[in-house]
Coordinates of N, CA and C in Angstrom, one line a residue:
M291 N -12.1 -11.4 -16.4 CA -11.2 -11.7 -15.4 C -11.3 -9.6 -14.9
E292 N -11.3 -9.7 -13.5 CA -11.5 -8.3 -12.5 C -10.1 -7.5 -12.6
T293 N -9.9 -6.5 -12.8 CA -9.0 -5.5 -12.6 C -8.9 -5.5 -11.3
A294 N -7.3 -5.6 -11.1 CA -6.9 -5.5 -9.3 C -7.2 -4.0 -8.5
K295 N -7.2 -4.4 -7.7 CA -8.0 -3.2 -6.6 C -6.2 -2.2 -6.3
V296 N -5.3 -3.0 -6.0 CA -4.4 -2.6 -6.1 C -2.6 -3.5 -6.6
T297 N -1.7 -2.5 -7.4 CA -1.0 -3.2 -8.3 C 0.3 -2.5 -8.0
A298 N 1.3 -2.8 -7.8 CA 2.6 -2.0 -7.9 C 3.3 -1.8 -9.1
T299 N 4.2 -0.8 -8.9 CA 5.1 -0.7 -10.0 C 6.4 -1.7 -9.9
E300 N 6.8 -1.8 -11.1 CA 8.4 -2.5 -10.8 C 9.2 -2.1 -9.9
S301 N 9.4 -0.4 -9.2 CA 10.3 0.2 -8.3 C 9.7 -0.7 -6.6
A302 N 8.1 -0.3 -7.1 CA 7.9 -0.6 -5.5 C 8.0 -2.4 -5.5
L303 N 8.0 -3.3 -6.7 CA 8.1 -4.8 -6.6 C 9.7 -4.7 -5.7
K304 N 10.2 -4.4 -6.7 CA 12.2 -4.1 -6.0 C 12.4 -3.8 -4.9
L305 N 11.4 -2.9 -4.4 CA 11.9 -2.4 -2.9 C 11.0 -3.6 -1.6
I306 N 10.3 -3.9 -2.6 CA 9.4 -5.1 -1.1 C 9.9 -6.0 -1.4
N307 N 10.2 -6.6 -2.0 CA 11.5 -8.2 -2.3 C 13.0 -7.4 -1.6
Y308 N 13.1 -6.3 -1.6 CA 14.5 -6.0 -0.4 C 13.8 -5.8 0.9
L309 N 12.9 -5.4 1.2 CA 12.4 -5.3 2.2 C 11.9 -6.9 3.1
K310 N 11.7 -7.4 1.9 CA 11.7 -9.2 2.6 C 12.9 -10.0 2.8
T311 N 13.6 -9.3 2.4 CA 15.0 -9.8 2.6 C 15.9 -9.3 4.1
Q312 N 15.3 -8.3 4.2 CA 15.6 -7.8 5.9 C 14.5 -7.9 6.8
H313 N 13.1 -8.0 6.3 CA 12.2 -8.2 7.3 C 11.5 -9.7 7.5
G314 N 11.8 -10.2 6.6 CA 10.8 -11.5 6.6 C 9.2 -10.8 5.4
E315 N 8.1 -11.3 5.9 CA 6.7 -11.8 5.7 C 6.7 -10.1 5.8
L316 N 5.9 -9.0 4.9 CA 5.3 -8.4 4.9 C 3.8 -7.9 4.7
M317 N 3.2 -7.0 5.2 CA 2.0 -6.4 5.5 C 2.1 -5.1 4.8
F318 N 0.9 -4.3 4.3 CA 0.5 -2.7 3.6 C -0.5 -2.9 4.5
H319 N -0.7 -1.4 4.9 CA -2.4 -0.5 4.9 C -1.8 0.7 4.4
Q320 N -3.1 1.5 3.8 CA -3.2 2.2 3.3 C -3.7 3.4 4.2
S321 N -2.7 4.4 4.7 CA -3.3 5.1 5.6 C -4.1 6.3 5.7
G322 N -4.6 6.8 6.3 CA -5.6 7.8 5.6 C -5.4 8.8 7.0
G323 N -3.9 8.8 7.4 CA -3.9 9.5 8.9 C -3.6 11.1 8.8
C324 N -3.4 11.9 9.9 CA -2.9 13.1 9.7 C -1.5 13.2 9.5
C325 N -0.7 12.1 10.6 CA 1.2 12.9 10.1 C 1.4 12.3 8.8
D326 N 0.8 11.2 8.1 CA 1.5 10.8 6.9 C 0.6 11.7 5.8
G327 N 0.0 12.3 5.6 CA -0.8 12.3 4.6 C -2.0 10.7 4.6
S328 N -1.3 10.6 3.6 CA -2.6 9.3 3.2 C -0.9 8.7 1.9
S329 N -0.6 7.5 2.8 CA 0.3 7.0 2.6 C 0.2 5.6 2.6
P330 N 0.9 4.7 1.5 CA 1.0 3.3 2.1 C 2.4 2.7 3.0
M331 N 1.5 2.5 4.3 CA 2.5 1.7 5.2 C 3.0 0.6 5.5
C332 N 3.9 0.7 4.9 CA 4.5 -1.3 5.5 C 5.5 -1.8 6.4
F333 N 5.1 -2.4 7.0 CA 5.2 -2.9 8.5 C 5.1 -4.9 8.0
P334 N 6.0 -5.1 8.8 CA 5.8 -6.8 9.3 C 4.9 -7.4 9.6
D335 N 4.7 -8.3 9.1 CA 3.4 -9.4 8.8 C 2.7 -9.1 10.3
G336 N 2.1 -9.0 10.3 CA 1.2 -9.2 11.5 C 1.4 -8.0 12.8
E337 N 2.2 -7.1 12.3 CA 2.3 -6.2 13.6 C 1.8 -5.1 13.7
L338 N 0.2 -4.6 12.2 CA -0.1 -3.9 12.5 C -1.8 -5.0 12.8
I339 N -2.4 -4.8 13.3 CA -3.5 -5.2 13.8 C -4.8 -4.8 13.4
I340 N -5.1 -5.6 12.4 CA -6.2 -5.6 11.0 C -7.2 -5.6 12.0
G341 N -8.2 -5.1 11.5 CA -9.9 -5.2 12.1 C -11.0 -5.4 11.3
D342 N -12.2 -5.3 12.3 CA -12.9 -5.3 10.7 C -13.4 -4.0 10.4
G343 N -13.0 -2.6 11.1 CA -13.2 -1.7 10.2 C -11.7 -1.6 8.7
D344 N -11.6 -2.7 8.5 CA -10.2 -2.9 7.4 C -10.6 -4.0 6.1
V345 N -10.0 -3.2 5.2 CA -10.6 -4.0 3.6 C -9.3 -4.3 3.3
L346 N -9.3 -6.0 3.0 CA -8.5 -6.3 1.8 C -8.2 -6.0 0.4
L347 N -7.6 -4.9 0.1 CA -7.9 -4.7 -1.7 C -7.1 -5.8 -2.6
G348 N -6.2 -6.5 -1.1 CA -5.0 -7.7 -2.3 C -3.9 -7.7 -2.7
K349 N -3.0 -8.1 -3.1 CA -1.6 -8.6 -2.8 C -0.8 -7.8 -3.6
I350 N 0.2 -7.0 -3.2 CA 1.2 -6.6 -4.1 C 2.7 -7.2 -3.7
G351 N 3.5 -7.8 -4.5 CA 4.6 -8.4 -4.2 C 4.2 -10.1 -3.3
G352 N 3.2 -10.4 -3.1 CA 3.1 -11.3 -2.4 C 2.6 -11.4 -0.7
C353 N 2.5 -9.4 -0.7 CA 2.2 -8.8 0.6 C 0.4 -8.8 0.4
P354 N -0.1 -8.4 1.6 CA -1.4 -8.1 1.8 C -1.5 -7.2 1.7
F355 N -2.8 -6.3 1.3 CA -2.5 -4.4 1.5 C -4.1 -4.5 1.9
Y356 N -4.1 -3.2 2.4 CA -5.3 -3.3 3.5 C -5.4 -2.1 3.4
I357 N -6.7 -1.3 3.7 CA -7.0 0.4 3.5 C -8.4 0.1 4.7
A358 N -8.3 1.1 5.7 CA -9.7 1.5 6.3 C -11.0 1.4 5.6
A359 N -11.9 0.6 6.1 CA -13.1 0.9 5.0 C -13.6 1.8 5.0
Q360 N -13.2 3.0 5.8 CA -13.6 4.3 6.2 C -12.9 5.3 4.7
Q361 N -12.0 5.0 4.3 CA -10.8 5.4 3.8 C -11.4 5.1 2.4
Y362 N -11.6 3.4 2.2 CA -12.4 2.4 1.1 C -13.5 3.1 0.5
K363 N -14.3 3.8 1.1 CA -15.5 4.3 1.0 C -14.8 5.6 -0.2
Y364 N -14.0 6.6 -0.2 CA -13.3 7.4 -1.1 C -13.0 6.6 -2.2
W365 N -12.3 5.8 -1.7 CA -11.3 5.2 -3.3 C -11.7 4.3 -3.7
Q366 N -13.2 3.7 -3.8 CA -13.7 1.9 -4.2 C -13.8 2.4 -5.5
H367 N -13.5 3.5 -6.1 CA -13.8 3.8 -7.7 C -12.6 3.9 -8.5
T368 N -11.2 3.9 -7.5 CA -9.4 3.8 -8.0 C -9.5 2.2 -7.9
Q369 N -8.5 2.1 -9.0 CA -7.2 1.3 -8.8 C -5.9 1.9 -7.6
L370 N -5.7 1.4 -7.0 CA -4.5 2.2 -6.5 C -2.9 1.5 -6.9
I371 N -2.4 2.1 -7.3 CA -0.6 1.7 -8.0 C 0.1 2.4 -6.9
I372 N 1.1 1.5 -6.2 CA 1.8 1.7 -5.4 C 3.2 2.2 -6.1
D373 N 3.7 2.4 -5.6 CA 5.2 3.6 -6.4 C 5.8 3.9 -5.2
V374 N 6.9 4.4 -6.1 CA 8.6 4.3 -4.9 C 9.0 5.7 -5.0
A375 N 9.4 7.0 -4.4 CA 9.9 8.2 -4.5 C 11.2 8.3 -3.6
S376 N 11.8 9.0 -3.8 CA 13.1 9.4 -3.2 C 12.9 10.5 -2.2
G377 N 13.5 10.0 -1.1 CA 13.5 11.2 0.3 C 12.6 10.5 1.0
P378 N 13.1 11.0 2.2 CA 12.4 10.9 3.5 C 10.5 10.7 2.7
G379 N 10.3 9.8 3.8 CA 7.9 9.9 3.9 C 7.7 10.9 5.2
G380 N 6.3 10.9 5.5 CA 6.1 11.5 6.7 C 6.0 10.9 7.8
S381 N 6.8 9.7 7.9 CA 6.5 8.6 8.6 C 7.7 8.0 9.6
D382 N 7.9 7.6 10.6 CA 9.1 6.8 10.7 C 8.6 5.3 10.6
F383 N 7.4 4.9 10.8 CA 6.5 3.8 11.3 C 6.7 2.2 10.1
S384 N 6.8 3.3 8.3 CA 6.9 2.4 7.3 C 7.9 1.9 7.3
L385 N 8.8 0.4 7.1 CA 9.8 0.0 7.4 C 11.1 0.4 5.8
E386 N 10.4 1.2 4.8 CA 11.2 1.5 3.8 C 11.8 3.1 4.1
G387 N 11.5 4.0 5.2 CA 12.2 5.0 5.6 C 13.2 5.4 6.0
P388 N 14.2 4.2 6.5 CA 15.7 4.3 6.5 C 16.3 4.2 5.6
D389 N 15.8 3.9 4.6 CA 16.5 3.5 3.3 C 16.4 5.0 2.2
G390 N 15.6 5.9 3.0 CA 15.8 6.8 1.8 C 14.8 7.1 0.7
E391 N 13.7 6.0 0.7 CA 13.1 5.6 -0.5 C 11.6 5.9 0.3
R392 N 10.4 6.1 -0.2 CA 9.5 5.8 0.6 C 8.3 5.4 -0.6
F393 N 7.2 4.6 0.2 CA 6.4 4.4 -0.6 C 5.5 5.5 -1.2
I394 N 4.8 5.5 -2.2 CA 3.8 6.3 -2.3 C 2.3 5.6 -3.2
T395 N 1.1 6.6 -3.0 CA 0.4 5.6 -3.6 C -0.2 7.0 -5.0
R396 N -0.5 6.3 -6.2 CA -1.0 6.4 -7.4 C -2.6 6.2 -7.6
S397 N -2.9 6.8 -8.4 CA -4.3 6.3 -8.6 C -5.3 6.6 -9.9
R398 N -5.6 5.4 -10.4 CA -6.5 6.0 -11.7 C -8.2 5.4 -11.6
L399 N -8.7 6.2 -11.7 CA -10.3 5.4 -12.0 C -10.9 4.5 -13.0
F400 N -11.3 3.5 -12.4 CA -11.9 2.9 -12.9 C -13.0 3.2 -14.1
V401 N -12.5 2.6 -15.2 CA -13.4 2.5 -16.4 C -14.6 1.8 -16.5
N402 N -15.6 1.9 -17.4 CA -16.5 0.4 -17.9 C -15.9 -0.3 -17.8
A403 N -14.3 -0.4 -18.4 CA -14.4 -1.6 -19.1 C -13.0 -2.4 -18.5
D404 N -13.1 -2.0 -17.2 CA -12.5 -2.5 -15.8 C -13.7 -3.3 -14.7

């Protein structure tokens, strides 16, 4: 069985479920932008146009999780672990921002056993 390229902590799954009750189906994109550093961004499903330059890493909480292909080149040897932290994030574009929490990305390198 292949190790998931993206996972979510219990805290992140709880926040995803809450956001689903508020906004319906969701999608994620791992940004690599200047304004928010490199944060996982949460949108209503379909709000962000996914292009040929985006890679579907997997799903968290039943939601698709994408990353830009250029960013993926740097992160392809890691598992992304989506978590939650208190406080405002660097962007108002992600749905969780107004609730005083923000999604963050932790990572770990894949090992031969993965």
